[in-house]
Amino acid sequence: MIGIRSEDQIQKMRDAGVLLHAVLEHLKQMIQPGITTRELDQAAERMIRDAGAIPSFLGYNGFSASICASPDDQVVHGIPNDDPLEEGHLISVDCGVILHGWQSDSAFTAPIGQAPTKVLDLIRVTEESFWLGAKQAREGNRLGDISNAVQRHAESHGYGVIRDLCGHGIGQQMHEDPSIPNYGPAGRGVRLRAGMTLAIEPMIAMGTWRVFQMNDGWTVVTQDHGWCSHYEHTILVTDGDPEILSMPGANPWGEAQ
């Protein structure tokens, strides 16, 4: 069942999104050659708990950290460790918070120090794919309209769209109905209604879309070890442009909110 949120519930998700945005902005400022993903994880947990919230990921199905930190060919679910980040590489950071019983989920990919143009282009196109997909998340459209917009833009630049992982509904639970693929035909799937809250998250690779899971039971890696970028926000479906709950005040479609 896909939940339709009340205004009170939406406000709680906005509050969670404000906190999560602040956490991820802080982590972005920390990213530089030599820092470890364990240090990023510790900083995230500290900020979340200091705000009276709970890290969504910590303990989720046994996951051992507050963020997923996935460098280079790791798509998602990378476990933080003590390996220093390397100049010219990239790192994807995914994080969730629970505040007053409601969730927010967001992810970004950042270059480490001075990265080559091919890395910056991958990150840019992934973010563009998100915004084009998210713009379709309005009342009356179909779920497939989101998926198709993501796929068309990413593949037009020659990238692979990860198919084994997808976005999801979100509310009091991290993963709720519906599942939101990043590929597929437009005009198909659930009809969207105002009040739905969704986590849209393109995962875009330099090479193949095929992936495998490492022996740690969590980390997902591209089959050809091509580098991958991940970008995600929690959004609210409305009868116009969606509201980006995990990026307060964001409105990339032009008119002021």
PDB file of C-alpha atoms in Angstrom:
ATOM      1  CA  MET A   1       0.000   0.000   0.000  1.00  0.00           C
ATOM      2  CA  ILE A   2       1.276   3.474  -0.912  1.00  0.00           C
ATOM      3  CA  GLY A   3       0.749   6.035   1.828  1.00  0.00           C
ATOM      4  CA  ILE A   4      -0.761   9.490   1.284  1.00  0.00           C
ATOM      5  CA  ARG A   5       0.676  11.820   3.909  1.00  0.00           C
ATOM      6  CA  SER A   6      -1.226  14.345   5.992  1.00  0.00           C
ATOM      7  CA  GLU A   7       0.135  17.864   6.356  1.00  0.00           C
ATOM      8  CA  ASP A   8       1.378  17.042   9.865  1.00  0.00           C
ATOM      9  CA  GLN A   9       3.219  13.981   8.584  1.00  0.00           C
ATOM     10  CA  ILE A  10       4.702  15.949   5.691  1.00  0.00           C
ATOM     11  CA  GLN A  11       5.984  18.588   8.108  1.00  0.00           C
ATOM     12  CA  LYS A  12       7.721  15.905  10.162  1.00  0.00           C
ATOM     13  CA  MET A  13       9.368  14.611   6.999  1.00  0.00           C
ATOM     14  CA  ARG A  14      10.402  18.163   6.132  1.00  0.00           C
ATOM     15  CA  ASP A  15      12.036  18.464   9.555  1.00  0.00           C
ATOM     16  CA  ALA A  16      13.878  15.179   9.035  1.00  0.00           C
ATOM     17  CA  GLY A  17      14.963  16.409   5.614  1.00  0.00           C
ATOM     18  CA  VAL A  18      16.342  19.668   7.009  1.00  0.00           C
ATOM     19  CA  LEU A  19      18.516  17.699   9.427  1.00  0.00           C
ATOM     20  CA  LEU A  20      19.673  15.201   6.812  1.00  0.00           C
ATOM     21  CA  HIS A  21      20.570  17.980   4.387  1.00  0.00           C
ATOM     22  CA  ALA A  22      22.709  19.637   7.066  1.00  0.00           C
ATOM     23  CA  VAL A  23      24.474  16.337   7.805  1.00  0.00           C
ATOM     24  CA  LEU A  24      25.300  15.661   4.169  1.00  0.00           C
ATOM     25  CA  GLU A  25      26.454  19.212   3.531  1.00  0.00           C
ATOM     26  CA  HIS A  26      28.834  18.832   6.470  1.00  0.00           C
ATOM     27  CA  LEU A  27      30.164  15.555   5.081  1.00  0.00           C
ATOM     28  CA  LYS A  28      30.731  17.152   1.673  1.00  0.00           C
ATOM     29  CA  GLN A  29      32.954  19.739   3.322  1.00  0.00           C
ATOM     30  CA  MET A  30      34.954  16.989   5.023  1.00  0.00           C
ATOM     31  CA  ILE A  31      35.704  15.034   1.847  1.00  0.00           C
ATOM     32  CA  GLN A  32      39.328  15.398   0.788  1.00  0.00           C
ATOM     33  CA  PRO A  33      42.256  13.113   0.015  1.00  0.00           C
ATOM     34  CA  GLY A  34      43.394  11.232   3.108  1.00  0.00           C
ATOM     35  CA  ILE A  35      40.179  11.279   5.113  1.00  0.00           C
ATOM     36  CA  THR A  36      38.583   7.914   5.842  1.00  0.00           C
ATOM     37  CA  THR A  37      34.993   6.870   5.392  1.00  0.00           C
ATOM     38  CA  ARG A  38      34.944   5.820   9.034  1.00  0.00           C
ATOM     39  CA  GLU A  39      35.629   9.448   9.971  1.00  0.00           C
ATOM     40  CA  LEU A  40      32.714  10.531   7.773  1.00  0.00           C
ATOM     41  CA  ASP A  41      30.496   7.935   9.412  1.00  0.00           C
ATOM     42  CA  GLN A  42      31.429   9.045  12.923  1.00  0.00           C
ATOM     43  CA  ALA A  43      30.732  12.699  12.054  1.00  0.00           C
ATOM     44  CA  ALA A  44      27.328  11.804  10.604  1.00  0.00           C
ATOM     45  CA  GLU A  45      26.258   9.764  13.619  1.00  0.00           C
ATOM     46  CA  ARG A  46      27.372  12.511  15.999  1.00  0.00           C
ATOM     47  CA  MET A  47      25.355  15.197  14.172  1.00  0.00           C
ATOM     48  CA  ILE A  48      22.270  13.006  13.918  1.00  0.00           C
ATOM     49  CA  ARG A  49      22.255  12.029  17.583  1.00  0.00           C
ATOM     50  CA  ASP A  50      23.069  15.569  18.752  1.00  0.00           C
ATOM     51  CA  ALA A  51      19.863  16.661  16.980  1.00  0.00           C
ATOM     52  CA  GLY A  52      17.823  14.074  18.876  1.00  0.00           C
ATOM     53  CA  ALA A  53      17.382  11.869  15.806  1.00  0.00           C
ATOM     54  CA  ILE A  54      18.298   8.270  14.957  1.00  0.00           C
ATOM     55  CA  PRO A  55      20.567   7.105  12.119  1.00  0.00           C
ATOM     56  CA  SER A  56      18.253   5.067   9.871  1.00  0.00           C
ATOM     57  CA  PHE A  57      20.967   2.797   8.511  1.00  0.00           C
ATOM     58  CA  LEU A  58      22.718   1.833  11.742  1.00  0.00           C
ATOM     59  CA  GLY A  59      21.540  -1.667  12.632  1.00  0.00           C
ATOM     60  CA  TYR A  60      19.191  -1.861   9.613  1.00  0.00           C
ATOM     61  CA  ASN A  61      19.170  -5.580   8.800  1.00  0.00           C
ATOM     62  CA  GLY A  62      22.474  -5.719  10.654  1.00  0.00           C
ATOM     63  CA  PHE A  63      24.250  -2.888   8.800  1.00  0.00           C
ATOM     64  CA  SER A  64      27.106  -1.626  10.966  1.00  0.00           C
ATOM     65  CA  ALA A  65      27.259   2.105  10.173  1.00  0.00           C
ATOM     66  CA  SER A  66      25.245   5.324   9.911  1.00  0.00           C
ATOM     67  CA  ILE A  67      26.219   5.998   6.292  1.00  0.00           C
ATOM     68  CA  CYS A  68      26.897   3.897   3.235  1.00  0.00           C
ATOM     69  CA  ALA A  69      30.224   5.002   1.742  1.00  0.00           C
ATOM     70  CA  SER A  70      30.861   3.596  -1.728  1.00  0.00           C
ATOM     71  CA  PRO A  71      34.010   4.637  -3.627  1.00  0.00           C
ATOM     72  CA  ASP A  72      34.688   4.226  -7.340  1.00  0.00           C
ATOM     73  CA  ASP A  73      33.134   0.971  -8.679  1.00  0.00           C
ATOM     74  CA  GLN A  74      31.016   0.433  -5.567  1.00  0.00           C
ATOM     75  CA  VAL A  75      27.430   1.292  -6.454  1.00  0.00           C
ATOM     76  CA  VAL A  76      25.810   1.340  -3.000  1.00  0.00           C
ATOM     77  CA  HIS A  77      25.977  -0.110   0.514  1.00  0.00           C
ATOM     78  CA  GLY A  78      29.711   0.324   0.980  1.00  0.00           C
ATOM     79  CA  ILE A  79      30.740  -0.194   4.612  1.00  0.00           C
ATOM     80  CA  PRO A  80      32.841   2.632   6.131  1.00  0.00           C
ATOM     81  CA  ASN A  81      36.439   1.688   6.887  1.00  0.00           C
ATOM     82  CA  ASP A  82      39.880   3.108   7.650  1.00  0.00           C
ATOM     83  CA  ASP A  83      41.190   3.307   4.081  1.00  0.00           C
ATOM     84  CA  PRO A  84      42.131   6.902   3.178  1.00  0.00           C
ATOM     85  CA  LEU A  85      40.301   8.401   0.201  1.00  0.00           C
ATOM     86  CA  GLU A  86      42.487   8.930  -2.853  1.00  0.00           C
ATOM     87  CA  GLU A  87      42.982  12.061  -4.965  1.00  0.00           C
ATOM     88  CA  GLY A  88      41.110  11.980  -8.270  1.00  0.00           C
ATOM     89  CA  HIS A  89      38.693   9.234  -7.254  1.00  0.00           C
ATOM     90  CA  LEU A  90      35.021   9.568  -6.271  1.00  0.00           C
ATOM     91  CA  ILE A  91      32.920   8.637  -3.241  1.00  0.00           C
ATOM     92  CA  SER A  92      29.171   8.083  -2.961  1.00  0.00           C
ATOM     93  CA  VAL A  93      27.637   8.785   0.448  1.00  0.00           C
ATOM     94  CA  ASP A  94      24.112   7.659   1.353  1.00  0.00           C
ATOM     95  CA  CYS A  95      22.474   8.491   4.680  1.00  0.00           C
ATOM     96  CA  GLY A  96      19.089   8.391   6.374  1.00  0.00           C
ATOM     97  CA  VAL A  97      17.630   9.847   9.551  1.00  0.00           C
ATOM     98  CA  ILE A  98      14.571   9.191  11.699  1.00  0.00           C
ATOM     99  CA  LEU A  99      13.218  12.286  13.452  1.00  0.00           C
ATOM    100  CA  HIS A 100       9.984  12.155  15.484  1.00  0.00           C
ATOM    101  CA  GLY A 101       9.226   8.793  13.883  1.00  0.00           C
ATOM    102  CA  TRP A 102       9.549   9.884  10.237  1.00  0.00           C
ATOM    103  CA  GLN A 103      12.327   9.191   7.757  1.00  0.00           C
ATOM    104  CA  SER A 104      14.425  11.055   5.235  1.00  0.00           C
ATOM    105  CA  ASP A 105      16.896   9.466   2.809  1.00  0.00           C
ATOM    106  CA  SER A 106      19.436  11.170   0.548  1.00  0.00           C
ATOM    107  CA  ALA A 107      22.702  10.472  -1.243  1.00  0.00           C
ATOM    108  CA  PHE A 108      25.367  12.294  -3.224  1.00  0.00           C
ATOM    109  CA  THR A 109      28.561  11.499  -5.098  1.00  0.00           C
ATOM    110  CA  ALA A 110      31.569  13.799  -4.816  1.00  0.00           C
ATOM    111  CA  PRO A 111      35.008  13.952  -6.409  1.00  0.00           C
ATOM    112  CA  ILE A 112      37.974  13.529  -4.084  1.00  0.00           C
ATOM    113  CA  GLY A 113      40.292  16.481  -4.577  1.00  0.00           C
ATOM    114  CA  GLN A 114      41.010  17.262  -8.231  1.00  0.00           C
ATOM    115  CA  ALA A 115      39.226  14.621 -10.282  1.00  0.00           C
ATOM    116  CA  PRO A 116      39.401  14.181 -14.065  1.00  0.00           C
ATOM    117  CA  THR A 117      36.691  15.486 -16.352  1.00  0.00           C
ATOM    118  CA  LYS A 118      35.238  12.003 -16.950  1.00  0.00           C
ATOM    119  CA  VAL A 119      34.501  11.714 -13.208  1.00  0.00           C
ATOM    120  CA  LEU A 120      32.927  15.160 -13.005  1.00  0.00           C
ATOM    121  CA  ASP A 121      30.810  14.427 -16.088  1.00  0.00           C
ATOM    122  CA  LEU A 122      29.507  11.182 -14.563  1.00  0.00           C
ATOM    123  CA  ILE A 123      28.507  12.982 -11.371  1.00  0.00           C
ATOM    124  CA  ARG A 124      26.853  15.813 -13.314  1.00  0.00           C
ATOM    125  CA  VAL A 125      24.819  13.545 -15.576  1.00  0.00           C
ATOM    126  CA  THR A 126      23.658  11.464 -12.607  1.00  0.00           C
ATOM    127  CA  GLU A 127      22.370  14.579 -10.865  1.00  0.00           C
ATOM    128  CA  GLU A 128      20.742  15.808 -14.074  1.00  0.00           C
ATOM    129  CA  SER A 129      19.050  12.414 -14.435  1.00  0.00           C
ATOM    130  CA  PHE A 130      17.631  12.758 -10.930  1.00  0.00           C
ATOM    131  CA  TRP A 131      16.183  16.214 -11.591  1.00  0.00           C
ATOM    132  CA  LEU A 132      14.635  15.168 -14.894  1.00  0.00           C
ATOM    133  CA  GLY A 133      13.091  12.120 -13.235  1.00  0.00           C
ATOM    134  CA  ALA A 134      11.917  14.016 -10.186  1.00  0.00           C
ATOM    135  CA  LYS A 135      10.175  16.628 -12.331  1.00  0.00           C
ATOM    136  CA  GLN A 136       7.843  13.857 -13.502  1.00  0.00           C
ATOM    137  CA  ALA A 137       6.764  13.116  -9.908  1.00  0.00           C
ATOM    138  CA  ARG A 138       3.540  15.064 -10.027  1.00  0.00           C
ATOM    139  CA  GLU A 139      -0.088  14.109  -9.550  1.00  0.00           C
ATOM    140  CA  GLY A 140      -1.583  12.336 -12.555  1.00  0.00           C
ATOM    141  CA  ASN A 141       1.688  11.072 -13.998  1.00  0.00           C
ATOM    142  CA  ARG A 142       2.752   7.434 -13.888  1.00  0.00           C
ATOM    143  CA  LEU A 143       5.653   5.946 -11.960  1.00  0.00           C
ATOM    144  CA  GLY A 144       7.216   4.928 -15.262  1.00  0.00           C
ATOM    145  CA  ASP A 145       7.456   8.573 -16.298  1.00  0.00           C
ATOM    146  CA  ILE A 146      10.088   9.046 -13.573  1.00  0.00           C
ATOM    147  CA  SER A 147      11.958   5.895 -14.555  1.00  0.00           C
ATOM    148  CA  ASN A 148      11.972   6.681 -18.260  1.00  0.00           C
ATOM    149  CA  ALA A 149      13.231  10.253 -17.806  1.00  0.00           C
ATOM    150  CA  VAL A 150      16.191   8.989 -15.771  1.00  0.00           C
ATOM    151  CA  GLN A 151      17.061   6.265 -18.260  1.00  0.00           C
ATOM    152  CA  ARG A 152      16.800   8.396 -21.383  1.00  0.00           C
ATOM    153  CA  HIS A 153      19.097  11.112 -20.081  1.00  0.00           C
ATOM    154  CA  ALA A 154      21.769   8.792 -18.668  1.00  0.00           C
ATOM    155  CA  GLU A 155      21.857   6.514 -21.703  1.00  0.00           C
ATOM    156  CA  SER A 156      21.980   9.495 -24.064  1.00  0.00           C
ATOM    157  CA  HIS A 157      25.417  10.180 -22.549  1.00  0.00           C
ATOM    158  CA  GLY A 158      26.541   6.585 -22.992  1.00  0.00           C
ATOM    159  CA  TYR A 159      26.213   5.508 -19.364  1.00  0.00           C
ATOM    160  CA  GLY A 160      24.770   2.347 -17.874  1.00  0.00           C
ATOM    161  CA  VAL A 161      21.657   2.645 -15.684  1.00  0.00           C
ATOM    162  CA  ILE A 162      21.804   0.214 -12.761  1.00  0.00           C
ATOM    163  CA  ARG A 163      18.778  -2.083 -12.968  1.00  0.00           C
ATOM    164  CA  ASP A 164      19.158  -4.380  -9.967  1.00  0.00           C
ATOM    165  CA  LEU A 165      18.572  -1.554  -7.459  1.00  0.00           C
ATOM    166  CA  CYS A 166      15.876   1.094  -7.334  1.00  0.00           C
ATOM    167  CA  GLY A 167      14.276   3.930  -5.436  1.00  0.00           C
ATOM    168  CA  HIS A 168      11.352   3.449  -3.082  1.00  0.00           C
ATOM    169  CA  GLY A 169       8.497   4.913  -1.135  1.00  0.00           C
ATOM    170  CA  ILE A 170       9.437   6.312   2.260  1.00  0.00           C
ATOM    171  CA  GLY A 171       7.588   7.400   5.396  1.00  0.00           C
ATOM    172  CA  GLN A 172       7.763   5.898   8.851  1.00  0.00           C
ATOM    173  CA  GLN A 173       9.763   3.061   7.291  1.00  0.00           C
ATOM    174  CA  MET A 174      12.869   3.539   5.168  1.00  0.00           C
ATOM    175  CA  HIS A 175      11.632   1.273   2.374  1.00  0.00           C
ATOM    176  CA  GLU A 176       7.939   1.364   1.540  1.00  0.00           C
ATOM    177  CA  ASP A 177       5.868   0.858  -1.609  1.00  0.00           C
ATOM    178  CA  PRO A 178       6.311   1.590  -4.438  1.00  0.00           C
ATOM    179  CA  SER A 179       9.639   0.446  -5.897  1.00  0.00           C
ATOM    180  CA  ILE A 180      10.966   3.042  -8.356  1.00  0.00           C
ATOM    181  CA  PRO A 181      13.220   1.648 -11.112  1.00  0.00           C
ATOM    182  CA  ASN A 182      15.582   3.975 -12.960  1.00  0.00           C
ATOM    183  CA  TYR A 183      14.643   2.501 -16.328  1.00  0.00           C
ATOM    184  CA  GLY A 184      11.550   1.443 -18.242  1.00  0.00           C
ATOM    185  CA  PRO A 185       8.800   2.789 -20.495  1.00  0.00           C
ATOM    186  CA  ALA A 186       6.908   5.979 -19.764  1.00  0.00           C
ATOM    187  CA  GLY A 187       3.176   5.861 -19.129  1.00  0.00           C
ATOM    188  CA  ARG A 188       3.306   2.633 -17.125  1.00  0.00           C
ATOM    189  CA  GLY A 189       2.946   1.800 -13.462  1.00  0.00           C
ATOM    190  CA  VAL A 190       1.161   3.374 -10.514  1.00  0.00           C
ATOM    191  CA  ARG A 191      -0.584   6.690 -11.091  1.00  0.00           C
ATOM    192  CA  LEU A 192       0.956   9.279  -8.792  1.00  0.00           C
ATOM    193  CA  ARG A 193      -1.124  11.180  -6.258  1.00  0.00           C
ATOM    194  CA  ALA A 194      -0.375  14.328  -4.272  1.00  0.00           C
ATOM    195  CA  GLY A 195       0.841  13.401  -0.789  1.00  0.00           C
ATOM    196  CA  MET A 196       2.984  10.445  -1.831  1.00  0.00           C
ATOM    197  CA  THR A 197       6.555  10.577  -0.541  1.00  0.00           C
ATOM    198  CA  LEU A 198       9.240   8.929  -2.647  1.00  0.00           C
ATOM    199  CA  ALA A 199      13.004   8.428  -2.590  1.00  0.00           C
ATOM    200  CA  ILE A 200      14.241   8.738  -6.167  1.00  0.00           C
ATOM    201  CA  GLU A 201      17.848   7.612  -6.626  1.00  0.00           C
ATOM    202  CA  PRO A 202      19.575   7.179  -9.972  1.00  0.00           C
ATOM    203  CA  MET A 203      22.681   4.979  -9.884  1.00  0.00           C
ATOM    204  CA  ILE A 204      24.627   5.554 -13.098  1.00  0.00           C
ATOM    205  CA  ALA A 205      27.790   3.722 -14.204  1.00  0.00           C
ATOM    206  CA  MET A 206      30.532   4.490 -16.715  1.00  0.00           C
ATOM    207  CA  GLY A 207      30.216   0.993 -18.139  1.00  0.00           C
ATOM    208  CA  THR A 208      27.763  -1.870 -17.765  1.00  0.00           C
ATOM    209  CA  TRP A 209      24.659  -1.708 -15.603  1.00  0.00           C
ATOM    210  CA  ARG A 210      25.300  -5.234 -14.344  1.00  0.00           C
ATOM    211  CA  VAL A 211      26.386  -5.603 -10.719  1.00  0.00           C
ATOM    212  CA  PHE A 212      27.342  -8.175  -8.108  1.00  0.00           C
ATOM    213  CA  GLN A 213      27.396  -8.260  -4.316  1.00  0.00           C
ATOM    214  CA  MET A 214      30.683  -8.654  -2.465  1.00  0.00           C
ATOM    215  CA  ASN A 215      31.296 -11.296   0.195  1.00  0.00           C
ATOM    216  CA  ASP A 216      30.577  -8.810   3.019  1.00  0.00           C
ATOM    217  CA  GLY A 217      26.889  -9.280   2.174  1.00  0.00           C
ATOM    218  CA  TRP A 218      26.339  -5.574   1.550  1.00  0.00           C
ATOM    219  CA  THR A 219      28.618  -3.850  -0.939  1.00  0.00           C
ATOM    220  CA  VAL A 220      27.303  -3.809  -4.520  1.00  0.00           C
ATOM    221  CA  VAL A 221      29.934  -3.383  -7.246  1.00  0.00           C
ATOM    222  CA  THR A 222      29.713  -2.975 -11.016  1.00  0.00           C
ATOM    223  CA  GLN A 223      30.492  -6.181 -12.867  1.00  0.00           C
ATOM    224  CA  ASP A 224      33.107  -4.538 -15.111  1.00  0.00           C
ATOM    225  CA  HIS A 225      34.411  -2.332 -12.255  1.00  0.00           C
ATOM    226  CA  GLY A 226      33.399   0.831 -14.059  1.00  0.00           C
ATOM    227  CA  TRP A 227      32.980   3.736 -11.667  1.00  0.00           C
ATOM    228  CA  CYS A 228      29.467   4.625 -10.545  1.00  0.00           C
ATOM    229  CA  SER A 229      27.657   7.719  -9.268  1.00  0.00           C
ATOM    230  CA  HIS A 230      24.584   7.854  -6.990  1.00  0.00           C
ATOM    231  CA  TYR A 231      22.248  10.763  -6.292  1.00  0.00           C
ATOM    232  CA  GLU A 232      19.087  10.651  -4.180  1.00  0.00           C
ATOM    233  CA  HIS A 233      16.505  12.850  -2.506  1.00  0.00           C
ATOM    234  CA  THR A 234      13.269  12.307  -0.624  1.00  0.00           C
ATOM    235  CA  ILE A 235      10.478  14.109  -2.467  1.00  0.00           C
ATOM    236  CA  LEU A 236       6.811  14.946  -2.009  1.00  0.00           C
ATOM    237  CA  VAL A 237       4.442  14.491  -4.954  1.00  0.00           C
ATOM    238  CA  THR A 238       2.177  17.512  -5.451  1.00  0.00           C
ATOM    239  CA  ASP A 239      -0.202  18.705  -8.165  1.00  0.00           C
ATOM    240  CA  GLY A 240       2.704  20.762  -9.535  1.00  0.00           C
ATOM    241  CA  ASP A 241       6.452  20.406  -9.278  1.00  0.00           C
ATOM    242  CA  PRO A 242       7.508  18.075  -6.455  1.00  0.00           C
ATOM    243  CA  GLU A 243       8.859  19.365  -3.169  1.00  0.00           C
ATOM    244  CA  ILE A 244      12.387  18.170  -2.382  1.00  0.00           C
ATOM    245  CA  LEU A 245      12.046  17.291   1.296  1.00  0.00           C
ATOM    246  CA  SER A 246      15.740  16.468   1.777  1.00  0.00           C
ATOM    247  CA  MET A 247      16.933  19.718   0.164  1.00  0.00           C
ATOM    248  CA  PRO A 248      14.919  22.488   1.823  1.00  0.00           C
ATOM    249  CA  GLY A 249      14.143  25.412  -0.455  1.00  0.00           C
ATOM    250  CA  ALA A 250      15.343  23.662  -3.612  1.00  0.00           C
ATOM    251  CA  ASN A 251      13.339  24.455  -6.724  1.00  0.00           C
ATOM    252  CA  PRO A 252      15.454  23.852  -9.832  1.00  0.00           C
ATOM    253  CA  TRP A 253      12.509  24.238 -12.191  1.00  0.00           C
ATOM    254  CA  GLY A 254      12.430  28.019 -12.222  1.00  0.00           C
ATOM    255  CA  GLU A 255       9.681  29.773 -10.300  1.00  0.00           C
ATOM    256  CA  ALA A 256      10.077  30.600  -6.625  1.00  0.00           C
ATOM    257  CA  GLN A 257       8.132  28.415  -4.249  1.00  0.00           C
TER     258      GLN A 257
END
